[in-house]
Structures are given as C-alpha cells and as structure tokens.
Amino acid sequence: MSELTKKLFTLAFIREGNRLLLGYKKRGFGQGRWNAFGGKVEAGETPEEAAVREVQEEAGVMVVGGVEKVGELLFTFEGDPTAMHVMVFSARGYTGTPTESEEMKPQWFSVDSLPYSLMWPDDELWYPIYLRGGKFRGRFHFQGHDKILSEKLEEVQTFD
Ligand SMILES: Nc1ncnc2c1[nH]c(=O)n2[C@H]1C[C@H](O)[C@@H](COP(=O)(O)OP(=O)(O)OP(=O)(O)O)O1
C-alpha cells in the first residue's frame, strides 16, 4: 500500500446555546456547502492558533477564552495520496458580529435543523456527538466529494 501524505487542517465551531454558526463556502474546496470555519494550519502555528485565526478570517468574530478540542478526523480520497487530517475545535466564547468574508457567508442555525443535505456527507454522522457534548475520532474514505466508501467513527473521552 502506498504511503499517505497528511496535511493538517482545522475546523472550529461557534455555538451559542441551541444555535450553531455555520458558513456557506463561496469558493475553493467544499464550495457550495455549509461548514464550520477552518482551513490549513500554517507553518509555525499550533492547530489552536490556526483555528482562532480562521474563525476571525472567515466569520469575522474573535474567539474569546480559547478553543477546546472536540474531534479528530481523517479524510482520504480514492486515487489521492494526500489525506486531510482535521482537528475539530469548539470556541469557548466569541466577541463581535458574524460578518461575510470573501470565502464564507456566516449564518446561525438551530441545532435541531441543520442543513445536512447541503453539507459534507460525513457531517451528519459526527455532528450529533459534538452537539451532545461528546468527543470523537473518525476516518472517512471518499469517492469524489459526495460518496463515502468506508468510515470509522468512535466516541472518545480524551485524545492522546
Ligand atoms: N468531509 C468534511 N467534513 C467537514 N469538514 C471538512 C470536510 N472536508 C474538509 O476539508 N473539511 C473542512 C476542513 C477545513 O476546515 C476546510 C477546508 O479547508 P480550506 O478551505 O481548503 O482551507 P483554507 O486554508 O481556508 O483554504 P484557502 O484559504 O487556501 O483557500 O473544510
């Protein structure tokens, strides 16, 4: 089996009680889907720093009190030797008003009516764990960007 190259990404949630802030991706990877905020971890950044930066860049709000790691996901794609290793965080707080950026259009959703049909297909599998306060680790192998060929998802207590 050929070696996978892993690239590190973040995905961060802003949650306020029963509502969750998602962004409509206007361009690039995942265009046309609603997602949390995130992107590549730049050289010299910790994943936590990258998560805070991406939230500010994409949603126009500042994280307050740091972020808590809630998940770790690995995405692979048929025929592609590069895997996406995504650290998932939840912001402890935020300040500011969500504002559209050139990359994303933020909008609040009730956690009971998330637009799963317009999101990545793995999201409806692991969001429920996050939404009830759990932590998770998962891997998803895709054909293209719409079909999950295989998956493994587990709820965890900690990340070691
Ligand atoms: N399957 C799935 N479910 C949920 N979230 C994601 C996926 N695949 C993904 O890639 N993602 C997330 C992980 C990242 O937060 C983004 C992708 O990052 P991207 O927008 O390409 O990174 P940026 O650094 O912001 O990109 P540019 O600014 O360079 O365009 O989606």
Tab-separated table of C-alpha atoms and ligand atoms in Angstrom:
chain	number	residue	atom	x	y	z
A	1	MET	CA	0.000	0.000	0.000
A	2	SER	CA	1.379	3.458	-0.899
A	3	GLU	CA	2.224	5.968	1.840
A	4	LEU	CA	-0.248	8.753	2.623
A	5	THR	CA	0.911	12.324	2.984
A	6	LYS	CA	-1.099	14.042	5.732
A	7	LYS	CA	-1.963	17.736	5.645
A	8	LEU	CA	-3.173	19.400	8.815
A	9	PHE	CA	-6.421	21.399	8.879
A	10	THR	CA	-8.731	22.868	11.494
A	11	LEU	CA	-12.480	23.129	11.789
A	12	ALA	CA	-13.970	25.311	14.523
A	13	PHE	CA	-17.474	25.753	15.897
A	14	ILE	CA	-19.075	28.819	17.393
A	15	ARG	CA	-22.045	27.641	19.445
A	16	GLU	CA	-24.446	29.706	21.470
A	17	GLY	CA	-26.949	27.562	23.353
A	18	ASN	CA	-29.279	25.962	20.847
A	19	ARG	CA	-27.777	27.642	17.809
A	20	LEU	CA	-24.675	26.973	15.772
A	21	LEU	CA	-22.859	29.352	13.443
A	22	LEU	CA	-22.041	27.811	10.071
A	23	GLY	CA	-20.596	29.384	6.958
A	24	TYR	CA	-21.623	28.943	3.329
A	25	LYS	CA	-18.394	28.233	1.429
A	26	LYS	CA	-18.292	30.600	-1.518
A	27	ARG	CA	-15.139	29.341	-3.202
A	28	GLY	CA	-12.486	26.624	-3.256
A	29	PHE	CA	-12.617	23.247	-1.570
A	30	GLY	CA	-16.146	22.467	-0.342
A	31	GLN	CA	-17.669	25.323	-2.361
A	32	GLY	CA	-21.472	25.401	-2.100
A	33	ARG	CA	-21.564	23.577	1.245
A	34	TRP	CA	-22.316	24.805	4.747
A	35	ASN	CA	-19.486	24.067	7.142
A	36	ALA	CA	-17.856	25.239	10.327
A	37	PHE	CA	-14.844	27.544	9.952
A	38	GLY	CA	-11.310	26.395	9.283
A	39	GLY	CA	-8.508	25.712	6.898
A	40	LYS	CA	-4.871	24.798	6.650
A	41	VAL	CA	-2.541	25.076	9.637
A	42	GLU	CA	0.242	27.431	8.530
A	43	ALA	CA	3.939	26.888	9.293
A	44	GLY	CA	4.773	27.993	12.850
A	45	GLU	CA	1.155	27.855	14.052
A	46	THR	CA	-0.392	25.456	16.523
A	47	PRO	CA	-3.730	23.972	15.416
A	48	GLU	CA	-5.411	26.027	18.169
A	49	GLU	CA	-3.853	29.261	16.841
A	50	ALA	CA	-4.871	28.336	13.303
A	51	ALA	CA	-8.452	27.669	14.424
A	52	VAL	CA	-8.709	31.086	16.100
A	53	ARG	CA	-7.226	32.798	13.010
A	54	GLU	CA	-9.548	31.011	10.571
A	55	VAL	CA	-12.647	31.916	12.621
A	56	GLN	CA	-11.592	35.561	12.555
A	57	GLU	CA	-10.791	35.493	8.817
A	58	GLU	CA	-13.863	33.570	7.680
A	59	ALA	CA	-16.608	34.580	10.145
A	60	GLY	CA	-15.332	37.976	11.299
A	61	VAL	CA	-15.574	37.158	15.006
A	62	MET	CA	-12.841	36.849	17.654
A	63	VAL	CA	-12.620	33.715	19.762
A	64	VAL	CA	-12.591	34.509	23.486
A	65	GLY	CA	-11.241	32.044	26.069
A	66	GLY	CA	-9.571	29.817	23.514
A	67	VAL	CA	-10.815	26.673	21.830
A	68	GLU	CA	-11.452	23.176	23.124
A	69	LYS	CA	-10.539	20.183	21.000
A	70	VAL	CA	-13.631	18.063	20.376
A	71	GLY	CA	-12.667	15.848	17.474
A	72	GLU	CA	-10.078	14.494	15.115
A	73	LEU	CA	-10.979	13.437	11.569
A	74	LEU	CA	-9.030	11.907	8.720
A	75	PHE	CA	-10.347	12.302	5.187
A	76	THR	CA	-8.908	10.302	2.292
A	77	PHE	CA	-9.969	10.311	-1.331
A	78	GLU	CA	-9.855	7.476	-3.838
A	79	GLY	CA	-6.736	7.841	-6.020
A	80	ASP	CA	-5.315	10.749	-3.974
A	81	PRO	CA	-2.199	10.136	-1.861
A	82	THR	CA	-2.859	13.219	0.293
A	83	ALA	CA	-5.020	12.814	3.400
A	84	MET	CA	-6.667	15.691	5.241
A	85	HIS	CA	-6.102	15.475	8.982
A	86	VAL	CA	-8.633	17.789	10.581
A	87	MET	CA	-8.534	18.922	14.230
A	88	VAL	CA	-12.024	19.943	15.297
A	89	PHE	CA	-12.487	22.618	17.966
A	90	SER	CA	-15.278	24.405	19.753
A	91	ALA	CA	-14.751	28.035	20.747
A	92	ARG	CA	-15.308	28.741	24.467
A	93	GLY	CA	-16.689	32.162	23.599
A	94	TYR	CA	-16.590	34.849	20.974
A	95	THR	CA	-16.948	38.555	20.516
A	96	GLY	CA	-18.148	40.514	17.507
A	97	THR	CA	-20.830	40.147	14.894
A	98	PRO	CA	-20.555	37.402	12.281
A	99	THR	CA	-19.671	39.086	9.001
A	100	GLU	CA	-19.453	37.737	5.478
A	101	SER	CA	-15.910	37.267	4.169
A	102	GLU	CA	-14.717	36.649	0.616
A	103	GLU	CA	-14.623	32.935	1.497
A	104	MET	CA	-17.695	32.322	3.673
A	105	LYS	CA	-21.153	33.649	4.428
A	106	PRO	CA	-21.969	33.011	8.110
A	107	GLN	CA	-25.473	32.190	9.327
A	108	TRP	CA	-26.921	30.901	12.604
A	109	PHE	CA	-28.839	27.606	12.525
A	110	SER	CA	-30.855	25.875	15.204
A	111	VAL	CA	-29.035	22.672	16.171
A	112	ASP	CA	-32.356	20.890	15.516
A	113	SER	CA	-32.491	21.956	11.873
A	114	LEU	CA	-29.002	21.891	10.444
A	115	PRO	CA	-28.809	21.859	6.610
A	116	TYR	CA	-27.240	18.391	6.381
A	117	SER	CA	-28.280	17.881	2.742
A	118	LEU	CA	-26.087	20.886	1.864
A	119	MET	CA	-23.117	19.819	4.000
A	120	TRP	CA	-20.309	17.269	3.707
A	121	PRO	CA	-21.964	13.807	3.917
A	122	ASP	CA	-19.865	12.770	6.933
A	123	ASP	CA	-21.155	15.699	8.990
A	124	GLU	CA	-24.494	14.166	9.929
A	125	LEU	CA	-22.631	11.158	11.344
A	126	TRP	CA	-20.409	13.006	13.813
A	127	TYR	CA	-22.173	16.345	14.470
A	128	PRO	CA	-24.644	14.613	16.839
A	129	ILE	CA	-21.728	13.513	19.055
A	130	TYR	CA	-20.399	17.075	19.203
A	131	LEU	CA	-23.859	18.564	19.740
A	132	ARG	CA	-24.477	16.437	22.836
A	133	GLY	CA	-21.102	17.422	24.292
A	134	GLY	CA	-19.071	14.370	23.275
A	135	LYS	CA	-15.665	13.995	21.660
A	136	PHE	CA	-14.928	11.817	18.657
A	137	ARG	CA	-12.336	10.389	16.316
A	138	GLY	CA	-13.204	9.308	12.801
A	139	ARG	CA	-11.912	8.479	9.350
A	140	PHE	CA	-13.807	8.672	6.089
A	141	HIS	CA	-12.701	7.454	2.665
A	142	PHE	CA	-14.408	9.264	-0.204
A	143	GLN	CA	-15.039	8.649	-3.869
A	144	GLY	CA	-15.130	12.162	-5.207
A	145	HIS	CA	-16.612	14.578	-2.694
A	146	ASP	CA	-20.112	13.096	-2.380
A	147	LYS	CA	-19.781	9.376	-1.701
A	148	ILE	CA	-18.342	7.806	1.438
A	149	LEU	CA	-16.827	4.420	0.552
A	150	SER	CA	-15.789	3.485	4.094
A	151	GLU	CA	-15.959	5.029	7.526
A	152	LYS	CA	-14.886	4.500	11.094
A	153	LEU	CA	-16.195	6.694	13.880
A	154	GLU	CA	-15.792	6.359	17.635
A	155	GLU	CA	-16.639	8.479	20.625
A	156	VAL	CA	-13.614	9.068	22.845
A	157	GLN	CA	-13.056	10.514	26.303
A	158	THR	CA	-9.675	12.138	25.564
A	159	PHE	CA	-7.127	12.491	22.769
A	160	ASP	CA	-3.676	11.047	23.482
B	1	LIG	N1	-15.693	15.997	4.826
B	1	LIG	C1	-15.580	17.125	5.553
B	1	LIG	N2	-16.461	17.388	6.519
B	1	LIG	C2	-16.347	18.508	7.231
B	1	LIG	N3	-15.372	19.441	7.050
B	1	LIG	C3	-14.484	19.191	6.109
B	1	LIG	C4	-14.544	18.045	5.318
B	1	LIG	N4	-13.513	18.073	4.474
B	1	LIG	C5	-12.835	19.212	4.713
B	1	LIG	O1	-11.810	19.636	4.142
B	1	LIG	N5	-13.427	19.882	5.715
B	1	LIG	C6	-13.022	21.167	6.248
B	1	LIG	C7	-11.660	21.218	6.849
B	1	LIG	C8	-11.271	22.637	6.634
B	1	LIG	O2	-11.836	23.425	7.686
B	1	LIG	C9	-11.959	23.037	5.357
B	1	LIG	C10	-11.069	23.001	4.139
B	1	LIG	O3	-10.104	23.972	4.267
B	1	LIG	P1	-9.792	25.037	3.075
B	1	LIG	O4	-10.922	25.987	2.992
B	1	LIG	O5	-9.421	24.286	1.849
B	1	LIG	O6	-8.525	25.715	3.672
B	1	LIG	P2	-8.076	27.232	3.608
B	1	LIG	O7	-6.727	27.302	4.237
B	1	LIG	O8	-9.131	28.129	4.209
B	1	LIG	O9	-8.054	27.429	2.101
B	1	LIG	P3	-7.581	28.629	1.223
B	1	LIG	O10	-7.788	29.896	2.043
B	1	LIG	O11	-6.147	28.343	0.944
B	1	LIG	O12	-8.483	28.537	0.030
B	1	LIG	O13	-13.027	22.136	5.191
